[in-house]
PDB file of C-alpha atoms in Angstrom:
ATOM      1  CA  UNK A   1      -9.495  -1.906 -13.631  1.00 97.00           C
ATOM      2  CA  UNK A   2     -12.007  -1.009 -10.779  1.00 98.00           C
ATOM      3  CA  UNK A   3     -11.903   2.114  -9.907  1.00 98.00           C
ATOM      4  CA  UNK A   4     -12.137   3.652  -5.839  1.00 98.00           C
ATOM      5  CA  UNK A   5     -13.632   7.088  -5.760  1.00 98.00           C
ATOM      6  CA  UNK A   6     -12.425   8.184  -2.030  1.00 98.00           C
ATOM      7  CA  UNK A   7     -13.890  11.063  -0.162  1.00 97.00           C
ATOM      8  CA  UNK A   8     -13.983  14.008   1.080  1.00 98.00           C
ATOM      9  CA  UNK A   9     -10.496  14.818   0.137  1.00 98.00           C
ATOM     10  CA  UNK A  10      -9.437  16.846   3.372  1.00 97.00           C
ATOM     11  CA  UNK A  11     -11.255  17.446   6.321  1.00 97.00           C
ATOM     12  CA  UNK A  12     -10.369  18.947   9.498  1.00 97.00           C
ATOM     13  CA  UNK A  13     -11.508  17.668  12.780  1.00 97.00           C
ATOM     14  CA  UNK A  14     -11.292  18.753  16.443  1.00 97.00           C
ATOM     15  CA  UNK A  15      -9.684  17.187  19.218  1.00 97.00           C
ATOM     16  CA  UNK A  16     -12.802  14.234  20.260  1.00 97.00           C
ATOM     17  CA  UNK A  17     -14.882  14.585  17.353  1.00 97.00           C
ATOM     18  CA  UNK A  18     -16.084  11.675  15.250  1.00 98.00           C
ATOM     19  CA  UNK A  19     -15.054  11.651  11.550  1.00 98.00           C
ATOM     20  CA  UNK A  20     -15.936   8.886   9.021  1.00 98.00           C
ATOM     21  CA  UNK A  21     -14.006   8.590   4.985  1.00 98.00           C
ATOM     22  CA  UNK A  22     -15.773   7.308   2.243  1.00 98.00           C
ATOM     23  CA  UNK A  23     -14.605   4.667  -0.785  1.00 98.00           C
ATOM     24  CA  UNK A  24     -17.174   3.704  -3.214  1.00 98.00           C
ATOM     25  CA  UNK A  25     -16.064   1.321  -5.741  1.00 98.00           C
ATOM     26  CA  UNK A  26     -17.377   1.149  -9.524  1.00 98.00           C
ATOM     27  CA  UNK A  27     -18.147  -2.411  -9.129  1.00 98.00           C
ATOM     28  CA  UNK A  28     -19.205  -4.703  -6.034  1.00 98.00           C
ATOM     29  CA  UNK A  29     -15.821  -5.441  -3.939  1.00 98.00           C
ATOM     30  CA  UNK A  30     -17.209  -8.246  -1.742  1.00 97.00           C
ATOM     31  CA  UNK A  31     -16.072  -6.892   1.542  1.00 98.00           C
ATOM     32  CA  UNK A  32     -12.372  -7.054  -0.184  1.00 98.00           C
ATOM     33  CA  UNK A  33     -11.652  -3.764   1.422  1.00 98.00           C
ATOM     34  CA  UNK A  34      -8.656  -2.261   3.803  1.00 98.00           C
ATOM     35  CA  UNK A  35      -7.981   1.103   5.176  1.00 98.00           C
ATOM     36  CA  UNK A  36      -4.546   2.133   5.632  1.00 98.00           C
ATOM     37  CA  UNK A  37      -3.088   5.304   7.833  1.00 98.00           C
ATOM     38  CA  UNK A  38      -0.166   7.193   6.199  1.00 98.00           C
ATOM     39  CA  UNK A  39       1.811   9.431   8.760  1.00 97.00           C
ATOM     40  CA  UNK A  40       4.091  12.389   6.737  1.00 96.00           C
ATOM     41  CA  UNK A  41       7.041  10.691   5.786  1.00 95.00           C
ATOM     42  CA  UNK A  42       6.121   6.715   6.703  1.00 97.00           C
ATOM     43  CA  UNK A  43       5.147   4.259   5.295  1.00 98.00           C
ATOM     44  CA  UNK A  44       1.202   3.050   5.523  1.00 98.00           C
ATOM     45  CA  UNK A  45       0.079   1.130   8.327  1.00 98.00           C
ATOM     46  CA  UNK A  46      -2.917  -1.200   8.181  1.00 98.00           C
ATOM     47  CA  UNK A  47      -5.527  -0.359  10.106  1.00 98.00           C
ATOM     48  CA  UNK A  48      -8.764  -2.205   8.951  1.00 98.00           C
ATOM     49  CA  UNK A  49      -9.240  -5.664   6.495  1.00 98.00           C
ATOM     50  CA  UNK A  50     -12.097  -7.268   4.891  1.00 97.00           C
ATOM     51  CA  UNK A  51     -14.110  -4.008   5.578  1.00 98.00           C
ATOM     52  CA  UNK A  52     -14.529  -3.840   9.426  1.00 98.00           C
ATOM     53  CA  UNK A  53     -12.059  -6.008  11.254  1.00 98.00           C
ATOM     54  CA  UNK A  54      -9.589  -3.904  13.080  1.00 98.00           C
ATOM     55  CA  UNK A  55      -5.803  -4.955  12.715  1.00 97.00           C
ATOM     56  CA  UNK A  56      -4.039  -6.259  15.511  1.00 96.00           C
ATOM     57  CA  UNK A  57      -2.769  -3.101  17.916  1.00 97.00           C
ATOM     58  CA  UNK A  58      -4.782  -0.740  16.398  1.00 98.00           C
ATOM     59  CA  UNK A  59      -6.964   1.583  18.943  1.00 98.00           C
ATOM     60  CA  UNK A  60     -10.719   0.465  18.870  1.00 98.00           C
ATOM     61  CA  UNK A  61     -11.702   4.463  18.106  1.00 98.00           C
ATOM     62  CA  UNK A  62     -11.335   3.315  14.159  1.00 98.00           C
ATOM     63  CA  UNK A  63     -13.761   1.397  12.630  1.00 98.00           C
ATOM     64  CA  UNK A  64     -14.751   0.310   9.356  1.00 98.00           C
ATOM     65  CA  UNK A  65     -18.182  -0.797   7.968  1.00 98.00           C
ATOM     66  CA  UNK A  66     -19.920  -1.038   4.022  1.00 98.00           C
ATOM     67  CA  UNK A  67     -20.774  -4.002   1.384  1.00 98.00           C
ATOM     68  CA  UNK A  68     -21.232  -4.056  -2.274  1.00 97.00           C
ATOM     69  CA  UNK A  69     -19.730  -0.396  -3.088  1.00 98.00           C
ATOM     70  CA  UNK A  70     -20.026   1.326  -0.215  1.00 98.00           C
ATOM     71  CA  UNK A  71     -17.505   1.510   2.188  1.00 98.00           C
ATOM     72  CA  UNK A  72     -16.466   3.886   5.313  1.00 98.00           C
ATOM     73  CA  UNK A  73     -13.737   4.331   7.835  1.00 98.00           C
ATOM     74  CA  UNK A  74     -14.696   6.021  11.298  1.00 98.00           C
ATOM     75  CA  UNK A  75     -12.820   7.489  13.775  1.00 98.00           C
ATOM     76  CA  UNK A  76     -14.758   7.871  17.247  1.00 98.00           C
ATOM     77  CA  UNK A  77     -12.660  11.055  19.365  1.00 96.00           C
ATOM     78  CA  UNK A  78     -10.494  12.190  17.461  1.00 97.00           C
ATOM     79  CA  UNK A  79      -6.299  12.342  18.560  1.00 97.00           C
ATOM     80  CA  UNK A  80      -3.541  14.073  18.169  1.00 97.00           C
ATOM     81  CA  UNK A  81      -2.077  11.155  16.986  1.00 97.00           C
ATOM     82  CA  UNK A  82      -4.716  10.818  14.151  1.00 98.00           C
ATOM     83  CA  UNK A  83      -3.850  13.228  11.687  1.00 98.00           C
ATOM     84  CA  UNK A  84      -2.341  11.511   8.739  1.00 98.00           C
ATOM     85  CA  UNK A  85      -3.160  10.543   5.160  1.00 98.00           C
ATOM     86  CA  UNK A  86      -5.729   7.801   4.859  1.00 98.00           C
ATOM     87  CA  UNK A  87      -6.187   5.308   2.272  1.00 98.00           C
ATOM     88  CA  UNK A  88      -8.973   2.783   1.084  1.00 98.00           C
ATOM     89  CA  UNK A  89      -7.900  -0.372  -1.400  1.00 98.00           C
ATOM     90  CA  UNK A  90      -9.255  -3.098  -3.117  1.00 98.00           C
ATOM     91  CA  UNK A  91      -8.182  -6.424  -2.841  1.00 97.00           C
ATOM     92  CA  UNK A  92     -11.137  -8.324  -4.566  1.00 98.00           C
ATOM     93  CA  UNK A  93     -10.024  -8.150  -8.187  1.00 97.00           C
ATOM     94  CA  UNK A  94      -6.040  -7.604 -10.225  1.00 97.00           C
ATOM     95  CA  UNK A  95      -4.700  -5.038 -10.053  1.00 98.00           C
ATOM     96  CA  UNK A  96      -5.034  -3.658  -6.808  1.00 98.00           C
ATOM     97  CA  UNK A  97      -6.208  -0.342  -6.517  1.00 98.00           C
ATOM     98  CA  UNK A  98      -5.901   2.194  -4.019  1.00 98.00           C
ATOM     99  CA  UNK A  99      -8.378   5.192  -3.781  1.00 98.00           C
ATOM    100  CA  UNK A 100      -6.848   8.857  -3.835  1.00 97.00           C
ATOM    101  CA  UNK A 101      -6.664   9.485  -0.475  1.00 98.00           C
ATOM    102  CA  UNK A 102      -8.029  11.396   2.644  1.00 98.00           C
ATOM    103  CA  UNK A 103      -5.981  14.435   4.243  1.00 98.00           C
ATOM    104  CA  UNK A 104      -7.169  14.658   7.843  1.00 98.00           C
ATOM    105  CA  UNK A 105      -5.781  17.631  10.052  1.00 98.00           C
ATOM    106  CA  UNK A 106      -6.600  18.617  13.445  1.00 96.00           C
ATOM    107  CA  UNK A 107      -8.684  21.772  13.446  1.00 94.00           C
TER     108      UNK A 107
ATOM    109  CA  UNK B   1       8.364  -9.036  15.143  1.00 94.00           C
ATOM    110  CA  UNK B   2       7.998  -8.826  11.540  1.00 96.00           C
ATOM    111  CA  UNK B   3      10.344  -6.257   9.674  1.00 98.00           C
ATOM    112  CA  UNK B   4      11.342  -5.232   6.051  1.00 98.00           C
ATOM    113  CA  UNK B   5      14.402  -3.092   5.765  1.00 98.00           C
ATOM    114  CA  UNK B   6      14.717  -1.969   1.967  1.00 98.00           C
ATOM    115  CA  UNK B   7      17.748  -0.869   0.572  1.00 97.00           C
ATOM    116  CA  UNK B   8      18.601   2.599   0.108  1.00 96.00           C
ATOM    117  CA  UNK B   9      18.115   5.836  -2.144  1.00 97.00           C
ATOM    118  CA  UNK B  10      18.441   5.046  -5.561  1.00 97.00           C
ATOM    119  CA  UNK B  11      19.739   8.349  -8.152  1.00 96.00           C
ATOM    120  CA  UNK B  12      19.728   6.670 -11.935  1.00 95.00           C
ATOM    121  CA  UNK B  13      20.149   8.306 -15.259  1.00 96.00           C
ATOM    122  CA  UNK B  14      17.267   7.817 -17.744  1.00 97.00           C
ATOM    123  CA  UNK B  15      17.549   5.054 -19.983  1.00 97.00           C
ATOM    124  CA  UNK B  16      19.099   3.096 -17.505  1.00 97.00           C
ATOM    125  CA  UNK B  17      17.663   0.180 -14.916  1.00 98.00           C
ATOM    126  CA  UNK B  18      17.871   0.104 -10.874  1.00 98.00           C
ATOM    127  CA  UNK B  19      17.191  -2.988  -8.501  1.00 98.00           C
ATOM    128  CA  UNK B  20      15.606  -2.187  -5.479  1.00 98.00           C
ATOM    129  CA  UNK B  21      16.008  -4.849  -2.165  1.00 98.00           C
ATOM    130  CA  UNK B  22      13.301  -5.610   0.374  1.00 98.00           C
ATOM    131  CA  UNK B  23      15.189  -8.175   3.237  1.00 98.00           C
ATOM    132  CA  UNK B  24      12.749  -9.607   5.521  1.00 98.00           C
ATOM    133  CA  UNK B  25      12.806 -10.723   9.164  1.00 98.00           C
ATOM    134  CA  UNK B  26      10.642 -12.135  11.361  1.00 97.00           C
ATOM    135  CA  UNK B  27       8.530 -14.137   8.806  1.00 97.00           C
ATOM    136  CA  UNK B  28       9.535 -16.436   5.989  1.00 97.00           C
ATOM    137  CA  UNK B  29       8.317 -14.975   2.702  1.00 97.00           C
ATOM    138  CA  UNK B  30       7.201 -18.451   1.294  1.00 97.00           C
ATOM    139  CA  UNK B  31       4.325 -18.207   3.579  1.00 96.00           C
ATOM    140  CA  UNK B  32       3.263 -14.777   1.946  1.00 97.00           C
ATOM    141  CA  UNK B  33       2.836 -12.849  -0.837  1.00 97.00           C
ATOM    142  CA  UNK B  34       5.718  -9.842  -1.217  1.00 98.00           C
ATOM    143  CA  UNK B  35       4.236  -6.347  -3.089  1.00 98.00           C
ATOM    144  CA  UNK B  36       5.598  -3.169  -4.519  1.00 98.00           C
ATOM    145  CA  UNK B  37       3.366  -0.152  -4.348  1.00 98.00           C
ATOM    146  CA  UNK B  38       4.720   3.470  -5.238  1.00 98.00           C
ATOM    147  CA  UNK B  39       3.935   6.759  -4.199  1.00 98.00           C
ATOM    148  CA  UNK B  40       5.249   9.893  -6.543  1.00 96.00           C
ATOM    149  CA  UNK B  41       5.782  13.162  -4.594  1.00 91.00           C
ATOM    150  CA  UNK B  42       2.910  14.559  -3.036  1.00 89.00           C
ATOM    151  CA  UNK B  43       0.564  11.573  -4.766  1.00 92.00           C
ATOM    152  CA  UNK B  44      -1.821   8.787  -3.488  1.00 94.00           C
ATOM    153  CA  UNK B  45      -0.632   5.325  -3.936  1.00 97.00           C
ATOM    154  CA  UNK B  46       0.015   2.977  -6.708  1.00 98.00           C
ATOM    155  CA  UNK B  47       0.175  -0.978  -7.306  1.00 98.00           C
ATOM    156  CA  UNK B  48       2.656  -2.296  -8.923  1.00 98.00           C
ATOM    157  CA  UNK B  49       2.715  -5.878  -8.632  1.00 98.00           C
ATOM    158  CA  UNK B  50       3.248  -8.391  -6.564  1.00 98.00           C
ATOM    159  CA  UNK B  51       5.314 -12.012  -6.102  1.00 98.00           C
ATOM    160  CA  UNK B  52       4.569 -15.120  -4.327  1.00 97.00           C
ATOM    161  CA  UNK B  53       8.016 -16.185  -3.239  1.00 97.00           C
ATOM    162  CA  UNK B  54       6.994 -20.170  -2.910  1.00 97.00           C
ATOM    163  CA  UNK B  55       7.151 -20.258  -6.707  1.00 97.00           C
ATOM    164  CA  UNK B  56       7.994 -17.132  -7.979  1.00 97.00           C
ATOM    165  CA  UNK B  57       4.772 -16.475  -9.951  1.00 97.00           C
ATOM    166  CA  UNK B  58       3.921 -12.655 -10.657  1.00 98.00           C
ATOM    167  CA  UNK B  59       1.333 -10.702 -11.201  1.00 97.00           C
ATOM    168  CA  UNK B  60       1.602  -6.846 -12.638  1.00 98.00           C
ATOM    169  CA  UNK B  61      -0.080  -3.739 -13.018  1.00 98.00           C
ATOM    170  CA  UNK B  62      -0.602  -3.238 -16.931  1.00 98.00           C
ATOM    171  CA  UNK B  63       1.219  -0.014 -16.926  1.00 97.00           C
ATOM    172  CA  UNK B  64       4.458  -2.009 -15.260  1.00 98.00           C
ATOM    173  CA  UNK B  65       4.137  -4.883 -17.310  1.00 98.00           C
ATOM    174  CA  UNK B  66       7.523  -4.073 -18.931  1.00 96.00           C
ATOM    175  CA  UNK B  67       8.840  -1.688 -16.650  1.00 98.00           C
ATOM    176  CA  UNK B  68       9.056  -3.284 -13.290  1.00 98.00           C
ATOM    177  CA  UNK B  69      10.413  -7.306 -12.774  1.00 98.00           C
ATOM    178  CA  UNK B  70      10.145  -8.754  -9.501  1.00 98.00           C
ATOM    179  CA  UNK B  71      11.947 -11.754  -7.905  1.00 98.00           C
ATOM    180  CA  UNK B  72      12.409 -13.172  -4.604  1.00 98.00           C
ATOM    181  CA  UNK B  73      15.240 -15.425  -2.685  1.00 98.00           C
ATOM    182  CA  UNK B  74      13.897 -17.246  -0.107  1.00 97.00           C
ATOM    183  CA  UNK B  75      17.093 -18.688   0.819  1.00 97.00           C
ATOM    184  CA  UNK B  76      17.866 -14.952   1.883  1.00 98.00           C
ATOM    185  CA  UNK B  77      13.924 -14.077   2.847  1.00 98.00           C
ATOM    186  CA  UNK B  78      14.686 -11.300   0.164  1.00 98.00           C
ATOM    187  CA  UNK B  79      12.159  -9.389  -2.553  1.00 98.00           C
ATOM    188  CA  UNK B  80      13.699  -7.701  -4.785  1.00 98.00           C
ATOM    189  CA  UNK B  81      12.441  -5.398  -8.070  1.00 98.00           C
ATOM    190  CA  UNK B  82      14.215  -3.772 -10.874  1.00 98.00           C
ATOM    191  CA  UNK B  83      12.720  -0.832 -12.508  1.00 98.00           C
ATOM    192  CA  UNK B  84      14.100  -0.540 -16.612  1.00 98.00           C
ATOM    193  CA  UNK B  85      14.387   2.283 -18.999  1.00 98.00           C
ATOM    194  CA  UNK B  86      14.583   4.964 -16.391  1.00 98.00           C
ATOM    195  CA  UNK B  87      12.224   8.343 -17.293  1.00 97.00           C
ATOM    196  CA  UNK B  88      11.697  11.198 -14.916  1.00 96.00           C
ATOM    197  CA  UNK B  89       8.559  10.082 -14.070  1.00 95.00           C
ATOM    198  CA  UNK B  90       9.716   7.061 -12.158  1.00 97.00           C
ATOM    199  CA  UNK B  91      10.798   9.269  -9.389  1.00 97.00           C
ATOM    200  CA  UNK B  92       8.975   8.151  -6.376  1.00 98.00           C
ATOM    201  CA  UNK B  93       9.242   6.483  -3.259  1.00 98.00           C
ATOM    202  CA  UNK B  94       8.859   2.653  -3.725  1.00 98.00           C
ATOM    203  CA  UNK B  95       7.323   0.804  -1.195  1.00 98.00           C
ATOM    204  CA  UNK B  96       7.568  -3.208  -0.565  1.00 98.00           C
ATOM    205  CA  UNK B  97       5.125  -4.940   1.457  1.00 98.00           C
ATOM    206  CA  UNK B  98       3.644  -8.395   2.683  1.00 98.00           C
ATOM    207  CA  UNK B  99       0.474  -9.693   3.557  1.00 93.00           C
ATOM    208  CA  UNK B 100      -1.746 -12.574   3.113  1.00 84.00           C
ATOM    209  CA  UNK B 101      -5.067 -12.233   0.961  1.00 81.00           C
ATOM    210  CA  UNK B 102      -3.517  -8.797  -1.085  1.00 93.00           C
ATOM    211  CA  UNK B 103      -3.857  -6.810   2.114  1.00 96.00           C
ATOM    212  CA  UNK B 104      -0.575  -5.343   3.556  1.00 97.00           C
ATOM    213  CA  UNK B 105      -0.359  -5.945   6.780  1.00 96.00           C
ATOM    214  CA  UNK B 106       3.624  -4.849   7.047  1.00 98.00           C
ATOM    215  CA  UNK B 107       5.731  -2.311   5.175  1.00 98.00           C
ATOM    216  CA  UNK B 108       9.078  -1.362   4.143  1.00 98.00           C
ATOM    217  CA  UNK B 109      10.583   2.430   5.302  1.00 98.00           C
ATOM    218  CA  UNK B 110      10.606   3.173   1.576  1.00 98.00           C
ATOM    219  CA  UNK B 111      13.191   3.368  -0.746  1.00 98.00           C
ATOM    220  CA  UNK B 112      13.766   6.644  -2.965  1.00 98.00           C
ATOM    221  CA  UNK B 113      14.349   6.383  -6.552  1.00 98.00           C
ATOM    222  CA  UNK B 114      15.367   9.763  -8.318  1.00 97.00           C
ATOM    223  CA  UNK B 115      15.448   9.967 -12.160  1.00 97.00           C
ATOM    224  CA  UNK B 116      18.401  12.815 -13.048  1.00 95.00           C
ATOM    225  CA  UNK B 117      20.600  13.203 -16.056  1.00 93.00           C
TER     226      UNK B 117
END
């Protein structure tokens, strides 16, 4: 199985700050990488797919980048509504696997 | 607007089975994959498997091959997951999700399964 190592496990950011979350795959996944946001008590929502494509309706302050085994999610200008858990997921090979998640809080 | 409506919370005794449903509106499930994902209390997301409703083909994560059975009824646009031989560590929230290319772009609200005697 492809292991997705996500970091950091948690971070806090001030409003307006830019934050980055990383995922490292145990093998190359050819940009088959998605990012999800999960707010407390809610179901996950797709933010980014194919490593860098923004899902319809997602604010442009969210962006994704990376290649090979290293991928990152950037939030340019933290907003109150961005407080949530974030997960990466590879769709390169079955079984689909998720990162362990990053808890993002407002400082 | 695509909506996935999951069935309600389940309380099951150890050794029994439960069957969860996920009714889709606004999109024909024949044209997508239906996935199931769980989340144990305070933990991350774990992929269980997916079904192609157009032909019934399924793929499971190894640890769920004898635990979960995925089916779909295209006439009612509904996906199902049966969990068998329930144990305490099956206690979790179970989400259905749909999407092409194994990216989950729409999710149900989740269904809580609690296993307790």
